[in-house]
Amino acid sequence: MRFDIMTLFPELINSVLGESIIGRAQKSGIISVYAHNIRDYSTNKHRKVDDTPYGGGKGMLMATQPIYDCFRDISKQRGDGKSKTLYMSPRGRIFDHSVAKELAQYDNLTILCGHYEGIDQRIIDEIVDEEISIGDYVLTGGELPACIIVDAVSRLIDGVLSDQICHEDESIASGLLEYPQYTRPPVFNGKEVPEVLLSGHHANIDKWRLEKSLELTKERRPDLYKQYLDQHPNTKNNF
Ligand code: 4FL
């Protein structure tokens, strides 16, 4: 899978995504991430990328020309596969695990990161397929949200995680929060590991973990809990 990020801070993208699992996935060629500096496409002699808003108001907007030329260059570079262009924006659809699964079906994702007070609406209308928000807060730019999308989507791609069962098995994907986990030592500051986990009885351990997941989800995320019960009507509700 190929990601193209349009940004004023390509080094920010490369430093976040160059480490750990996503860094390794890039080195092994399973995914590629290209951070394009929008400023490189400015035709202005001072490499200007922003301008004042029509109608007045404070702040500066990102202008159309450098972004459009950057996008056209990316369109030439990327393959023919299934492609989508996203704009990271607090106005967008809220990102969650099901959106990540949806986006993992594409061959090419192009992500536009905003700065300043926003972007000329016409560039959004012209090149963006969907606006995506990572939550109801305002950041200084779209770079960190873009990295979150790349991270969450990439780990769903075959071969990115070492153990393929891993991401299908995990908590939020199942609709429940994760049960508590323990490792050695068996007693820490006087607190013991729950006995069932030391028993070696796998059926009992699975049952305990599911109960803990249900209990935690009911308490902390009643919205997810209700959804889970709707989808799993045979769940025994003991709490
Ligand atoms: C983008 C916030 C996506 C939340 C400033 C520029 C943002 C954001 N989700 N804040 N972009």
Short mmCIF file of C-alpha atoms and ligand atoms in Angstrom, two decimals:
data_model
loop_
_atom_site.label_atom_id
_atom_site.label_comp_id
_atom_site.label_asym_id
_atom_site.label_seq_id
_atom_site.Cartn_x
_atom_site.Cartn_y
_atom_site.Cartn_z
CA MET A 1 0.00 0.00 0.00
CA ARG A 2 1.19 3.48 -0.86
CA PHE A 3 0.64 6.64 1.19
CA ASP A 4 1.35 10.14 -0.15
CA ILE A 5 1.23 12.90 2.43
CA MET A 6 0.95 16.54 1.30
CA THR A 7 2.42 18.68 4.06
CA LEU A 8 4.49 21.75 4.97
CA PHE A 9 6.47 19.60 7.45
CA PRO A 10 7.63 16.41 5.71
CA GLU A 11 10.30 15.79 8.35
CA LEU A 12 7.59 15.52 11.00
CA ILE A 13 5.89 12.74 9.02
CA ASN A 14 9.17 10.92 8.29
CA SER A 15 10.34 11.02 11.88
CA VAL A 16 7.05 9.69 13.30
CA LEU A 17 6.59 6.95 10.69
CA GLY A 18 10.25 6.01 10.31
CA GLU A 19 10.45 4.19 13.65
CA SER A 20 9.20 0.93 15.11
CA ILE A 21 6.71 -1.30 13.29
CA ILE A 22 5.73 1.20 10.60
CA GLY A 23 9.40 2.02 9.94
CA ARG A 24 10.11 -1.69 9.52
CA ALA A 25 7.12 -2.15 7.20
CA GLN A 26 8.51 0.66 5.01
CA LYS A 27 11.99 -0.88 4.91
CA SER A 28 10.57 -4.27 3.97
CA GLY A 29 8.50 -2.67 1.18
CA ILE A 30 5.04 -3.76 2.43
CA ILE A 31 3.99 -0.11 2.61
CA SER A 32 5.56 3.07 1.25
CA VAL A 33 5.11 6.54 2.70
CA TYR A 34 6.07 9.60 0.66
CA ALA A 35 5.95 12.97 2.42
CA HIS A 36 5.70 15.74 -0.19
CA ASN A 37 6.63 19.29 0.77
CA ILE A 38 3.86 21.54 -0.56
CA ARG A 39 6.31 24.46 -0.43
CA ASP A 40 8.44 22.82 -3.13
CA TYR A 41 5.55 23.38 -5.55
CA SER A 42 5.08 27.10 -4.91
CA THR A 43 5.68 29.16 -8.04
CA ASN A 44 6.15 32.27 -5.88
CA LYS A 45 9.71 33.59 -5.73
CA HIS A 46 9.59 33.60 -1.92
CA ARG A 47 8.10 30.06 -1.92
CA LYS A 48 4.96 31.48 -0.32
CA VAL A 49 2.12 28.98 0.30
CA ASP A 50 -0.46 31.10 2.16
CA ASP A 51 -2.56 34.20 1.61
CA THR A 52 -5.12 36.40 3.39
CA PRO A 53 -8.80 35.32 3.36
CA TYR A 54 -11.28 37.11 1.06
CA GLY A 55 -13.91 38.85 3.15
CA GLY A 56 -11.39 39.63 5.87
CA GLY A 57 -10.77 37.93 9.17
CA LYS A 58 -7.66 36.94 11.03
CA GLY A 59 -5.06 34.44 9.99
CA MET A 60 -3.86 33.09 6.69
CA LEU A 61 -5.17 30.37 4.39
CA MET A 62 -3.26 27.81 2.42
CA ALA A 63 -3.54 28.84 -1.23
CA THR A 64 -4.71 26.61 -4.08
CA GLN A 65 -1.75 26.64 -6.49
CA PRO A 66 1.02 24.80 -4.56
CA ILE A 67 -1.39 22.14 -3.23
CA TYR A 68 -2.93 21.54 -6.65
CA ASP A 69 0.44 21.19 -8.38
CA CYS A 70 1.65 18.87 -5.61
CA PHE A 71 -1.49 16.73 -6.02
CA ARG A 72 -1.09 16.52 -9.80
CA ASP A 73 2.50 15.39 -9.38
CA ILE A 74 1.41 12.65 -6.91
CA SER A 75 -1.36 11.51 -9.30
CA LYS A 76 1.29 11.00 -11.99
CA GLN A 77 3.60 9.11 -9.62
CA ARG A 78 1.18 6.74 -7.94
CA GLY A 79 -0.03 3.54 -9.59
CA ASP A 80 -3.39 2.83 -11.19
CA GLY A 81 -4.87 0.99 -8.19
CA LYS A 82 -7.83 2.00 -6.04
CA SER A 83 -7.09 5.52 -4.74
CA LYS A 84 -8.61 7.97 -2.30
CA THR A 85 -7.63 11.48 -1.18
CA LEU A 86 -8.30 12.53 2.41
CA TYR A 87 -8.13 15.90 4.12
CA MET A 88 -7.46 15.83 7.87
CA SER A 89 -10.01 18.21 9.37
CA PRO A 90 -12.12 18.67 12.53
CA ARG A 91 -15.10 18.91 10.13
CA GLY A 92 -14.58 15.34 8.93
CA ARG A 93 -16.03 11.92 9.69
CA ILE A 94 -14.68 10.65 13.02
CA PHE A 95 -11.93 8.06 12.55
CA ASP A 96 -12.35 4.69 14.29
CA HIS A 97 -11.43 1.04 13.75
CA SER A 98 -14.13 0.46 11.14
CA VAL A 99 -12.95 3.48 9.12
CA ALA A 100 -9.39 2.08 9.35
CA LYS A 101 -10.61 -1.26 7.94
CA GLU A 102 -12.39 0.55 5.12
CA LEU A 103 -9.29 2.59 4.21
CA ALA A 104 -7.08 -0.53 4.31
CA GLN A 105 -8.88 -1.70 1.13
CA TYR A 106 -7.21 1.01 -0.99
CA ASP A 107 -3.95 0.68 -2.94
CA ASN A 108 -3.16 4.41 -2.64
CA LEU A 109 -4.13 6.87 0.06
CA THR A 110 -3.21 10.53 -0.41
CA ILE A 111 -3.54 12.70 2.68
CA LEU A 112 -3.63 16.50 2.74
CA CYS A 113 -2.51 18.16 6.00
CA GLY A 114 -3.83 21.63 6.73
CA HIS A 115 -2.13 24.50 8.53
CA TYR A 116 -2.76 28.13 9.39
CA GLU A 117 -6.47 28.96 9.61
CA GLY A 118 -7.46 26.49 6.92
CA ILE A 119 -7.44 25.88 3.20
CA ASP A 120 -9.16 27.52 0.24
CA GLN A 121 -12.47 25.65 -0.10
CA ARG A 122 -11.99 25.16 -3.84
CA ILE A 123 -8.97 22.90 -3.36
CA ILE A 124 -11.06 20.71 -1.03
CA ASP A 125 -13.87 20.57 -3.60
CA GLU A 126 -11.42 19.84 -6.40
CA ILE A 127 -9.14 17.09 -5.03
CA VAL A 128 -10.49 15.76 -1.70
CA ASP A 129 -12.74 12.67 -1.62
CA GLU A 130 -13.38 12.74 2.12
CA GLU A 131 -12.56 14.81 5.20
CA ILE A 132 -11.50 12.78 8.25
CA SER A 133 -11.27 13.94 11.88
CA ILE A 134 -9.42 12.06 14.61
CA GLY A 135 -11.52 13.66 17.36
CA ASP A 136 -13.15 16.82 18.64
CA TYR A 137 -10.13 18.98 19.35
CA VAL A 138 -8.08 21.44 17.38
CA LEU A 139 -4.41 20.83 16.68
CA THR A 140 -1.71 23.00 15.16
CA GLY A 141 -1.83 21.03 11.92
CA GLY A 142 -2.99 17.86 10.20
CA GLU A 143 0.37 16.04 10.36
CA LEU A 144 -0.19 14.09 13.58
CA PRO A 145 -3.72 13.08 12.49
CA ALA A 146 -2.28 11.90 9.14
CA CYS A 147 0.32 9.78 10.98
CA ILE A 148 -2.45 8.25 13.09
CA ILE A 149 -4.32 7.23 9.93
CA VAL A 150 -1.18 5.72 8.37
CA ASP A 151 -0.38 3.83 11.59
CA ALA A 152 -3.87 2.44 12.21
CA VAL A 153 -4.41 1.47 8.55
CA SER A 154 -0.93 -0.02 7.98
CA ARG A 155 -1.13 -2.44 10.87
CA LEU A 156 -4.17 -4.02 9.17
CA ILE A 157 -2.11 -4.78 6.05
CA ASP A 158 -0.87 -8.39 5.77
CA GLY A 159 2.73 -8.76 6.88
CA VAL A 160 3.00 -5.50 8.83
CA LEU A 161 2.40 -7.15 12.21
CA SER A 162 4.58 -10.18 12.88
CA ASP A 163 1.65 -12.33 13.99
CA GLN A 164 -1.32 -12.19 11.63
CA ILE A 165 -3.87 -13.33 14.23
CA CYS A 166 -2.88 -10.41 16.41
CA HIS A 167 -5.02 -7.63 14.98
CA GLU A 168 -8.10 -9.75 14.36
CA ASP A 169 -7.91 -11.07 17.89
CA GLU A 170 -7.59 -7.79 19.65
CA SER A 171 -9.95 -5.94 21.88
CA ILE A 172 -11.51 -2.94 20.16
CA ALA A 173 -11.77 -4.94 16.90
CA SER A 174 -14.02 -7.40 18.77
CA GLY A 175 -16.16 -4.53 20.05
CA LEU A 176 -15.00 -4.90 23.66
CA LEU A 177 -12.23 -3.32 25.74
CA GLU A 178 -9.25 -5.47 26.58
CA TYR A 179 -9.17 -7.60 29.77
CA PRO A 180 -6.36 -6.98 32.31
CA GLN A 181 -3.05 -8.73 31.65
CA TYR A 182 -0.24 -9.83 33.98
CA THR A 183 3.33 -11.02 33.71
CA ARG A 184 5.97 -12.00 36.29
CA PRO A 185 6.50 -11.66 39.22
CA PRO A 186 3.50 -13.56 40.69
CA VAL A 187 3.35 -11.08 43.60
CA PHE A 188 4.10 -7.34 43.11
CA ASN A 189 3.85 -4.91 46.06
CA GLY A 190 1.69 -7.50 47.80
CA LYS A 191 -0.71 -7.82 44.85
CA GLU A 192 -1.21 -11.30 43.41
CA VAL A 193 -1.91 -12.33 39.83
CA PRO A 194 -5.52 -13.67 39.55
CA GLU A 195 -5.35 -17.38 40.36
CA VAL A 196 -7.19 -18.58 37.26
CA LEU A 197 -4.35 -17.28 35.05
CA LEU A 198 -1.87 -19.58 36.85
CA SER A 199 -4.18 -22.61 36.60
CA GLY A 200 -3.30 -23.62 33.04
CA HIS A 201 -7.02 -24.28 32.45
CA HIS A 202 -7.53 -22.60 29.06
CA ALA A 203 -11.32 -22.76 28.94
CA ASN A 204 -11.55 -21.11 32.38
CA ILE A 205 -8.98 -18.49 31.39
CA ASP A 206 -10.93 -17.60 28.23
CA LYS A 207 -14.14 -17.37 30.25
CA TRP A 208 -12.47 -15.11 32.86
CA ARG A 209 -11.02 -12.83 30.16
CA LEU A 210 -14.36 -12.46 28.39
CA GLU A 211 -16.10 -11.66 31.70
CA LYS A 212 -13.47 -9.02 32.53
CA SER A 213 -13.81 -7.50 29.06
CA LEU A 214 -17.59 -7.33 29.41
CA GLU A 215 -17.37 -5.84 32.91
CA LEU A 216 -14.86 -3.15 31.87
CA THR A 217 -16.74 -2.28 28.70
CA LYS A 218 -20.06 -1.99 30.56
CA GLU A 219 -18.49 0.32 33.13
CA ARG A 220 -16.32 2.54 30.92
CA ARG A 221 -17.94 2.44 27.47
CA PRO A 222 -21.68 1.81 27.82
CA ASP A 223 -22.04 2.82 24.15
CA LEU A 224 -19.77 -0.04 23.00
CA TYR A 225 -21.36 -2.43 25.50
CA LYS A 226 -24.85 -1.84 24.14
CA GLN A 227 -23.64 -2.35 20.58
CA TYR A 228 -21.93 -5.61 21.60
CA LEU A 229 -25.08 -6.99 23.28
CA ASP A 230 -27.11 -6.16 20.15
CA GLN A 231 -24.62 -8.13 18.05
CA HIS A 232 -24.16 -11.00 20.56
CA PRO A 233 -27.64 -11.58 22.03
CA ASN A 234 -26.53 -14.80 23.79
CA THR A 235 -24.03 -13.02 26.03
CA LYS A 236 -24.53 -14.02 29.66
CA ASN A 237 -24.99 -10.84 31.62
CA ASN A 238 -23.86 -11.51 35.19
CA PHE A 239 -23.10 -7.98 36.33
C1 4FL B 1 -7.49 17.30 11.98
C2 4FL B 1 -7.99 17.94 14.24
C3 4FL B 1 -8.16 16.10 12.21
C4 4FL B 1 -8.63 16.71 14.40
C5 4FL B 1 -5.87 21.49 13.01
C6 4FL B 1 -5.63 21.06 11.72
C7 4FL B 1 -7.40 18.23 13.00
C8 4FL B 1 -6.70 19.50 12.74
N1 4FL B 1 -8.70 15.84 13.41
N2 4FL B 1 -6.57 20.50 13.62
N3 4FL B 1 -6.13 19.84 11.58
#
